[in-house]
Amino acid sequence: MLDGRQLAATMSVCSDGVSSSDAILLATAGYDHTIKFWEPHTGVCKRTCQHQDSQVNALTFQPDRTLLAAAGYQHVRMYDVNSTDMSPIINFEGVSKNVVGVGFLRDGRCMFTASEDRSAKIWDVKTGGLHCQRVFQVDQPMTCIVLHPNQVELFIGDQAGTIHQWDLRSDQHDKLIPEPDAAFQHIDIDSSGRQMAAINSRGSCYIWSLSDGATDQAPVQITPKRRLEAHTRYGLKCRFSADGQLLCTTSADHTAKIWSTKDYSLVKTLEWRNKDETQRWVWDCAFSSDSKYLFTASSDEQARLWNLETGSVVRTYKGHTKALTCLAFSDHD
């Protein structure tokens, strides 16, 4: 097992070549109305922020790593990463139900959200939460949202099993329905923009090949590639590794599974057990930038760091008092 210094060195190197935990950001949240910031290499909680009035459904860092966005019931709240203040500095309101997904365009000026109120929205971050620039409406509650690396197309899942493709250039949209009435819980696109994965409530994970999708071309074309019977219970998350060689899926079956994107064979099943205890539902996951480690967040109130070569738990993050539903991780500038 790696010690703290080895882990920090492996996971992050600053621009001056000196390893530093300051270059590594980890935040977790769930049903206890708090957001915790951690030192990933020690497991020490550095700061606890309050998230009153609702659970946290999703977390993400702004690209410049100065703000953390937390999606909850009827709002998104922004927290200053470098502050000691426990309260949010910006509140985005104007949705009527759960915000289920949140992210940023690469320049950090705009934020996108998806909600159970059936709308996806583009927000001007610079106006402090007052200006929703654009809205895309569907006829079912939304469940997830992801931005293509081309920065001009959003893919949105809904509870009816539809994936909507929204082109921000033309405001045109298309959709695909691979398995009707099986809600898509999460969608991810690899960093090259050539593969998309989506996992649904039945535990099936669909893989598509994507065309080039350059910003000056027509919308990305989607070609079915594979269907994985990834889990026997409710699927929760799917995420590609930074190098695009691995895919992680998580589920209510108490496991996170690692798949090779070369042939989509199962590489490893990550399951934590201690006597009669398990990690229960694995709600979220995130790869390190070198694709050698994986963070998971689970219903047993804990986050874990896994060594993917050995399949062992390197570190456990304890401190929450209710189920964890999401995490955000960044180990590169």
CSV table of C-alpha atoms in Angstrom, one decimal:
chain,number,residue,atom,x,y,z
A,1,MET,CA,0.0,0.0,0.0
A,2,LEU,CA,1.3,3.5,-0.9
A,3,ASP,CA,2.0,5.9,1.9
A,4,GLY,CA,0.7,9.5,1.8
A,5,ARG,CA,3.8,10.9,0.2
A,6,GLN,CA,3.9,8.2,-2.5
A,7,LEU,CA,0.2,8.7,-3.2
A,8,ALA,CA,0.5,12.5,-3.6
A,9,ALA,CA,3.5,12.1,-5.9
A,10,THR,CA,1.7,9.6,-8.0
A,11,MET,CA,-1.5,11.5,-8.3
A,12,SER,CA,-0.3,15.1,-8.9
A,13,VAL,CA,2.9,17.0,-9.8
A,14,CYS,CA,2.8,20.8,-9.7
A,15,SER,CA,4.3,23.0,-12.5
A,16,ASP,CA,7.6,23.4,-10.7
A,17,GLY,CA,7.9,19.6,-10.5
A,18,VAL,CA,7.3,19.4,-6.8
A,19,SER,CA,4.6,17.1,-5.5
A,20,SER,CA,1.9,18.9,-3.6
A,21,SER,CA,-1.4,18.0,-2.0
A,22,ASP,CA,-2.6,21.6,-2.9
A,23,ALA,CA,-2.8,20.5,-6.5
A,24,ILE,CA,-5.3,17.8,-5.6
A,25,LEU,CA,-8.9,18.6,-4.9
A,26,LEU,CA,-11.4,16.1,-3.5
A,27,ALA,CA,-15.0,17.0,-2.3
A,28,THR,CA,-17.8,14.7,-1.2
A,29,ALA,CA,-21.5,15.3,-0.4
A,30,GLY,CA,-24.8,13.5,0.1
A,31,TYR,CA,-27.8,13.4,2.4
A,32,ASP,CA,-26.3,14.9,5.5
A,33,HIS,CA,-26.5,18.5,4.1
A,34,THR,CA,-22.8,19.0,4.2
A,35,ILE,CA,-19.9,19.2,1.6
A,36,LYS,CA,-16.5,18.0,2.8
A,37,PHE,CA,-13.1,18.9,1.3
A,38,TRP,CA,-10.4,16.4,1.9
A,39,GLU,CA,-6.7,15.9,1.7
A,40,PRO,CA,-6.7,12.9,-0.6
A,41,HIS,CA,-3.3,11.7,0.4
A,42,THR,CA,-4.0,11.6,4.1
A,43,GLY,CA,-7.8,11.2,4.4
A,44,VAL,CA,-8.0,14.3,6.6
A,45,CYS,CA,-11.1,16.5,6.2
A,46,LYS,CA,-9.9,20.1,5.7
A,47,ARG,CA,-13.2,21.9,5.6
A,48,THR,CA,-16.9,21.2,6.0
A,49,CYS,CA,-19.4,23.5,4.2
A,50,GLN,CA,-23.1,23.7,4.9
A,51,HIS,CA,-25.6,22.8,2.2
A,52,GLN,CA,-28.9,23.6,3.9
A,53,ASP,CA,-32.4,22.6,2.8
A,54,SER,CA,-31.5,19.6,0.6
A,55,GLN,CA,-29.3,16.7,-0.2
A,56,VAL,CA,-26.5,17.2,-2.8
A,57,ASN,CA,-27.1,15.4,-6.1
A,58,ALA,CA,-24.0,16.3,-8.1
A,59,LEU,CA,-20.7,18.1,-7.6
A,60,THR,CA,-18.2,19.6,-10.0
A,61,PHE,CA,-15.2,21.9,-9.9
A,62,GLN,CA,-15.1,25.0,-12.2
A,63,PRO,CA,-12.3,24.5,-14.8
A,64,ASP,CA,-10.0,27.0,-13.1
A,65,ARG,CA,-10.6,25.1,-9.8
A,66,THR,CA,-11.6,28.2,-7.8
A,67,LEU,CA,-15.2,27.3,-7.4
A,68,LEU,CA,-17.2,24.1,-6.6
A,69,ALA,CA,-20.8,23.8,-7.9
A,70,ALA,CA,-23.2,21.7,-5.8
A,71,ALA,CA,-26.6,20.7,-7.4
A,72,GLY,CA,-29.5,20.2,-5.0
A,73,TYR,CA,-33.3,20.7,-4.8
A,74,GLN,CA,-34.3,23.7,-6.8
A,75,HIS,CA,-30.9,25.3,-6.9
A,76,VAL,CA,-27.1,25.1,-7.6
A,77,ARG,CA,-24.8,26.7,-5.0
A,78,MET,CA,-21.2,27.8,-5.6
A,79,TYR,CA,-18.5,27.5,-2.9
A,80,ASP,CA,-15.1,29.2,-2.9
A,81,VAL,CA,-12.5,26.4,-3.0
A,82,ASN,CA,-9.8,28.5,-1.4
A,83,SER,CA,-11.9,30.1,1.3
A,84,THR,CA,-12.6,29.0,4.9
A,85,ASP,CA,-16.2,30.2,4.7
A,86,MET,CA,-18.7,27.4,5.3
A,87,SER,CA,-21.5,29.0,3.3
A,88,PRO,CA,-22.0,29.3,-0.5
A,89,ILE,CA,-21.0,32.5,-2.2
A,90,ILE,CA,-23.4,32.3,-5.2
A,91,ASN,CA,-26.9,30.8,-5.4
A,92,PHE,CA,-28.4,29.8,-8.8
A,93,GLU,CA,-32.1,29.4,-8.6
A,94,GLY,CA,-35.0,29.2,-11.1
A,95,VAL,CA,-35.7,25.5,-11.2
A,96,SER,CA,-38.7,23.9,-9.6
A,97,LYS,CA,-37.4,20.4,-8.8
A,98,ASN,CA,-34.1,18.5,-8.3
A,99,VAL,CA,-31.1,19.6,-10.2
A,100,VAL,CA,-29.6,16.2,-11.2
A,101,GLY,CA,-26.5,17.3,-13.2
A,102,VAL,CA,-24.2,20.3,-13.4
A,103,GLY,CA,-21.0,21.2,-15.4
A,104,PHE,CA,-19.1,24.0,-17.0
A,105,LEU,CA,-17.9,24.9,-20.4
A,106,ARG,CA,-14.2,24.9,-20.7
A,107,ASP,CA,-13.7,28.6,-20.3
A,108,GLY,CA,-15.7,28.5,-17.0
A,109,ARG,CA,-17.9,31.4,-18.0
A,110,CYS,CA,-21.0,29.3,-18.5
A,111,MET,CA,-22.5,26.6,-16.5
A,112,PHE,CA,-25.0,23.9,-17.7
A,113,THR,CA,-27.6,22.1,-15.6
A,114,ALA,CA,-30.3,19.4,-16.0
A,115,SER,CA,-33.3,19.1,-13.8
A,116,GLU,CA,-36.3,16.9,-12.9
A,117,ASP,CA,-38.4,20.0,-14.0
A,118,ARG,CA,-37.6,18.7,-17.6
A,119,SER,CA,-35.3,21.5,-18.5
A,120,ALA,CA,-31.6,21.9,-19.3
A,121,LYS,CA,-30.3,25.4,-18.9
A,122,ILE,CA,-27.2,27.4,-19.7
A,123,TRP,CA,-26.2,29.9,-17.0
A,124,ASP,CA,-24.0,33.0,-17.1
A,125,VAL,CA,-21.7,32.4,-14.1
A,126,LYS,CA,-20.4,36.0,-14.1
A,127,THR,CA,-23.8,37.4,-13.3
A,128,GLY,CA,-23.9,35.6,-9.9
A,129,GLY,CA,-26.8,33.3,-10.6
A,130,LEU,CA,-29.2,35.8,-12.0
A,131,HIS,CA,-29.1,35.1,-15.7
A,132,CYS,CA,-30.2,31.9,-17.4
A,133,GLN,CA,-29.1,32.3,-21.0
A,134,ARG,CA,-30.8,29.4,-22.8
A,135,VAL,CA,-33.3,26.6,-22.0
A,136,PHE,CA,-33.9,23.2,-23.6
A,137,GLN,CA,-37.2,21.5,-22.7
A,138,VAL,CA,-38.2,17.8,-23.0
A,139,ASP,CA,-41.3,15.9,-22.0
A,140,GLN,CA,-39.8,13.8,-19.2
A,141,PRO,CA,-37.8,14.5,-16.0
A,142,MET,CA,-34.1,14.7,-16.8
A,143,THR,CA,-31.7,12.4,-15.0
A,144,CYS,CA,-28.2,13.4,-16.3
A,145,ILE,CA,-26.2,15.7,-18.6
A,146,VAL,CA,-22.8,15.7,-20.2
A,147,LEU,CA,-20.9,18.2,-22.5
A,148,HIS,CA,-19.1,16.8,-25.5
A,149,PRO,CA,-15.4,17.9,-25.7
A,150,ASN,CA,-16.3,20.0,-28.7
A,151,GLN,CA,-18.0,22.4,-26.3
A,152,VAL,CA,-21.0,22.9,-28.5
A,153,GLU,CA,-23.2,19.8,-27.9
A,154,LEU,CA,-24.9,18.5,-24.7
A,155,PHE,CA,-26.2,15.0,-24.2
A,156,ILE,CA,-29.1,14.7,-21.8
A,157,GLY,CA,-30.7,11.5,-20.3
A,158,ASP,CA,-34.3,11.3,-19.1
A,159,GLN,CA,-36.5,9.0,-17.1
A,160,ALA,CA,-38.1,7.4,-20.2
A,161,GLY,CA,-34.8,6.1,-21.5
A,162,THR,CA,-34.2,8.8,-24.1
A,163,ILE,CA,-30.9,10.5,-24.7
A,164,HIS,CA,-31.3,14.0,-26.2
A,165,GLN,CA,-28.6,15.6,-28.3
A,166,TRP,CA,-28.7,19.4,-28.1
A,167,ASP,CA,-26.6,21.4,-30.5
A,168,LEU,CA,-25.8,24.8,-28.9
A,169,ARG,CA,-24.8,26.3,-32.3
A,170,SER,CA,-28.1,25.8,-34.1
A,171,ASP,CA,-30.4,25.0,-31.2
A,172,GLN,CA,-31.4,21.8,-33.1
A,173,HIS,CA,-31.8,18.6,-31.3
A,174,ASP,CA,-32.0,14.8,-31.9
A,175,LYS,CA,-32.7,11.8,-29.7
A,176,LEU,CA,-32.1,8.1,-29.4
A,177,ILE,CA,-34.0,5.5,-27.4
A,178,PRO,CA,-32.1,2.3,-27.1
A,179,GLU,CA,-34.2,0.8,-24.3
A,180,PRO,CA,-37.6,2.4,-23.7
A,181,ASP,CA,-38.7,3.0,-20.1
A,182,ALA,CA,-35.3,2.3,-18.6
A,183,ALA,CA,-34.1,5.6,-17.2
A,184,PHE,CA,-30.6,6.6,-18.0
A,185,GLN,CA,-28.8,7.5,-14.8
A,186,HIS,CA,-25.6,8.8,-16.2
A,187,ILE,CA,-23.8,9.6,-19.5
A,188,ASP,CA,-20.1,10.1,-20.1
A,189,ILE,CA,-18.0,10.9,-23.1
A,190,ASP,CA,-14.3,10.0,-23.3
A,191,SER,CA,-11.7,12.9,-23.6
A,192,SER,CA,-11.2,12.2,-27.3
A,193,GLY,CA,-14.9,12.6,-28.0
A,194,ARG,CA,-15.0,9.3,-29.9
A,195,GLN,CA,-16.9,7.1,-27.4
A,196,MET,CA,-20.0,7.7,-25.3
A,197,ALA,CA,-21.3,5.5,-22.5
A,198,ALA,CA,-24.7,5.6,-20.8
A,199,ILE,CA,-25.9,3.4,-17.9
A,200,ASN,CA,-29.6,2.8,-17.1
A,201,SER,CA,-31.7,1.8,-14.2
A,202,ARG,CA,-31.6,-1.9,-15.3
A,203,GLY,CA,-27.9,-2.0,-15.0
A,204,SER,CA,-27.3,-2.0,-18.8
A,205,CYS,CA,-24.5,0.2,-20.1
A,206,TYR,CA,-24.6,1.2,-23.7
A,207,ILE,CA,-21.6,2.2,-25.7
A,208,TRP,CA,-21.6,4.3,-28.9
A,209,SER,CA,-18.9,5.4,-31.3
A,210,LEU,CA,-19.0,9.2,-32.1
A,211,SER,CA,-17.9,11.0,-35.2
A,212,ASP,CA,-15.2,13.6,-35.0
A,213,GLY,CA,-17.6,16.4,-33.9
A,214,ALA,CA,-15.3,19.4,-34.7
A,215,THR,CA,-17.0,22.7,-33.9
A,216,ASP,CA,-17.2,23.8,-37.5
A,217,GLN,CA,-18.9,20.6,-38.7
A,218,ALA,CA,-22.3,19.0,-38.5
A,219,PRO,CA,-23.6,17.6,-35.2
A,220,VAL,CA,-21.8,14.5,-33.9
A,221,GLN,CA,-23.0,11.3,-35.5
A,222,ILE,CA,-23.8,8.4,-33.1
A,223,THR,CA,-23.2,4.7,-34.0
A,224,PRO,CA,-24.2,1.9,-31.7
A,225,LYS,CA,-21.2,-0.2,-30.6
A,226,ARG,CA,-21.9,-2.4,-27.6
A,227,ARG,CA,-24.3,-3.2,-24.8
A,228,LEU,CA,-22.9,-4.4,-21.6
A,229,GLU,CA,-24.9,-6.2,-19.0
A,230,ALA,CA,-22.8,-4.4,-16.5
A,231,HIS,CA,-24.9,-5.0,-13.3
A,232,THR,CA,-27.8,-7.0,-12.2
A,233,ARG,CA,-29.3,-4.1,-10.2
A,234,TYR,CA,-29.8,-0.4,-10.6
A,235,GLY,CA,-27.0,1.3,-12.5
A,236,LEU,CA,-25.8,4.6,-11.1
A,237,LYS,CA,-22.6,6.0,-12.8
A,238,CYS,CA,-20.4,5.4,-15.8
A,239,ARG,CA,-17.1,7.2,-16.3
A,240,PHE,CA,-14.2,6.9,-18.7
A,241,SER,CA,-10.6,7.1,-17.5
A,242,ALA,CA,-8.5,10.1,-18.6
A,243,ASP,CA,-6.6,8.0,-21.1
A,244,GLY,CA,-9.8,6.5,-22.4
A,245,GLN,CA,-8.6,2.9,-21.9
A,246,LEU,CA,-10.9,2.1,-19.0
A,247,LEU,CA,-14.6,2.5,-18.1
A,248,CYS,CA,-16.0,2.4,-14.6
A,249,THR,CA,-19.6,1.5,-13.9
A,250,THR,CA,-21.2,1.6,-10.4
A,251,SER,CA,-24.4,0.2,-9.1
A,252,ALA,CA,-26.8,-0.6,-6.3
A,253,ASP,CA,-25.3,-4.1,-6.3
A,254,HIS,CA,-22.5,-2.8,-4.0
A,255,THR,CA,-19.8,-2.8,-6.7
A,256,ALA,CA,-17.8,-0.7,-9.0
A,257,LYS,CA,-16.7,-2.5,-12.2
A,258,ILE,CA,-13.7,-1.6,-14.4
A,259,TRP,CA,-13.9,-2.5,-18.1
A,260,SER,CA,-11.3,-2.3,-20.8
A,261,THR,CA,-12.5,-0.1,-23.7
A,262,LYS,CA,-10.4,-2.1,-26.1
A,263,ASP,CA,-12.9,-5.0,-26.1
A,264,TYR,CA,-15.2,-4.1,-23.2
A,265,SER,CA,-14.1,-7.1,-21.2
A,266,LEU,CA,-14.4,-6.9,-17.4
A,267,VAL,CA,-11.0,-6.1,-15.9
A,268,LYS,CA,-11.8,-5.9,-12.2
A,269,THR,CA,-14.7,-5.8,-9.7
A,270,LEU,CA,-14.2,-3.5,-6.8
A,271,GLU,CA,-16.2,-4.5,-3.7
A,272,TRP,CA,-15.5,-3.7,-0.1
A,273,ARG,CA,-16.5,-6.0,2.6
A,274,ASN,CA,-15.8,-6.0,6.3
A,275,LYS,CA,-17.4,-8.9,8.3
A,276,ASP,CA,-21.1,-8.2,7.8
A,277,GLU,CA,-20.7,-4.7,6.3
A,278,THR,CA,-20.5,-3.6,2.7
A,279,GLN,CA,-20.1,-0.3,0.9
A,280,ARG,CA,-23.8,-0.6,-0.2
A,281,TRP,CA,-24.9,1.4,-3.2
A,282,VAL,CA,-21.9,2.9,-5.0
A,283,TRP,CA,-23.3,6.3,-6.2
A,284,ASP,CA,-20.3,8.0,-7.8
A,285,CYS,CA,-16.7,7.5,-9.0
A,286,ALA,CA,-13.8,9.4,-10.4
A,287,PHE,CA,-10.5,8.4,-12.0
A,288,SER,CA,-7.2,10.0,-11.2
A,289,SER,CA,-5.6,11.7,-14.2
A,290,ASP,CA,-3.0,8.9,-14.6
A,291,SER,CA,-5.9,6.3,-14.7
A,292,LYS,CA,-4.3,4.2,-11.9
A,293,TYR,CA,-6.6,5.1,-9.1
A,294,LEU,CA,-10.3,5.4,-8.6
A,295,PHE,CA,-12.4,7.3,-6.0
A,296,THR,CA,-15.9,6.0,-5.1
A,297,ALA,CA,-18.7,7.4,-2.9
A,298,SER,CA,-21.1,5.0,-1.3
A,299,SER,CA,-24.3,4.7,0.8
A,300,ASP,CA,-22.3,3.6,3.8
A,301,GLU,CA,-21.3,7.3,4.4
A,302,GLN,CA,-17.7,6.7,3.1
A,303,ALA,CA,-15.6,7.5,0.1
A,304,ARG,CA,-12.7,5.2,-0.9
A,305,LEU,CA,-9.6,5.4,-3.0
A,306,TRP,CA,-8.8,2.2,-4.9
A,307,ASN,CA,-5.5,1.1,-6.5
A,308,LEU,CA,-6.7,-0.3,-9.8
A,309,GLU,CA,-3.7,-2.5,-10.3
A,310,THR,CA,-4.3,-4.5,-7.1
A,311,GLY,CA,-8.0,-3.8,-6.6
A,312,SER,CA,-7.3,-2.8,-3.0
A,313,VAL,CA,-8.5,0.1,-0.9
A,314,VAL,CA,-5.7,2.6,-0.4
A,315,ARG,CA,-7.6,5.1,1.7
A,316,THR,CA,-11.0,5.6,3.3
A,317,TYR,CA,-12.6,9.0,3.9
A,318,LYS,CA,-14.9,9.0,6.9
A,319,GLY,CA,-16.9,11.9,8.5
A,320,HIS,CA,-20.3,12.0,6.8
A,321,THR,CA,-23.3,10.9,8.8
A,322,LYS,CA,-25.6,9.9,5.9
A,323,ALA,CA,-25.3,8.3,2.5
A,324,LEU,CA,-22.8,9.8,0.0
A,325,THR,CA,-24.3,10.5,-3.4
A,326,CYS,CA,-21.6,12.4,-5.2
A,327,LEU,CA,-17.9,13.4,-5.3
A,328,ALA,CA,-15.7,15.8,-7.3
A,329,PHE,CA,-12.0,15.2,-7.9
A,330,SER,CA,-9.3,17.2,-9.7
A,331,ASP,CA,-5.6,16.4,-9.7
A,332,HIS,CA,-4.4,18.6,-12.6
A,333,ASP,CA,-4.4,22.2,-13.5
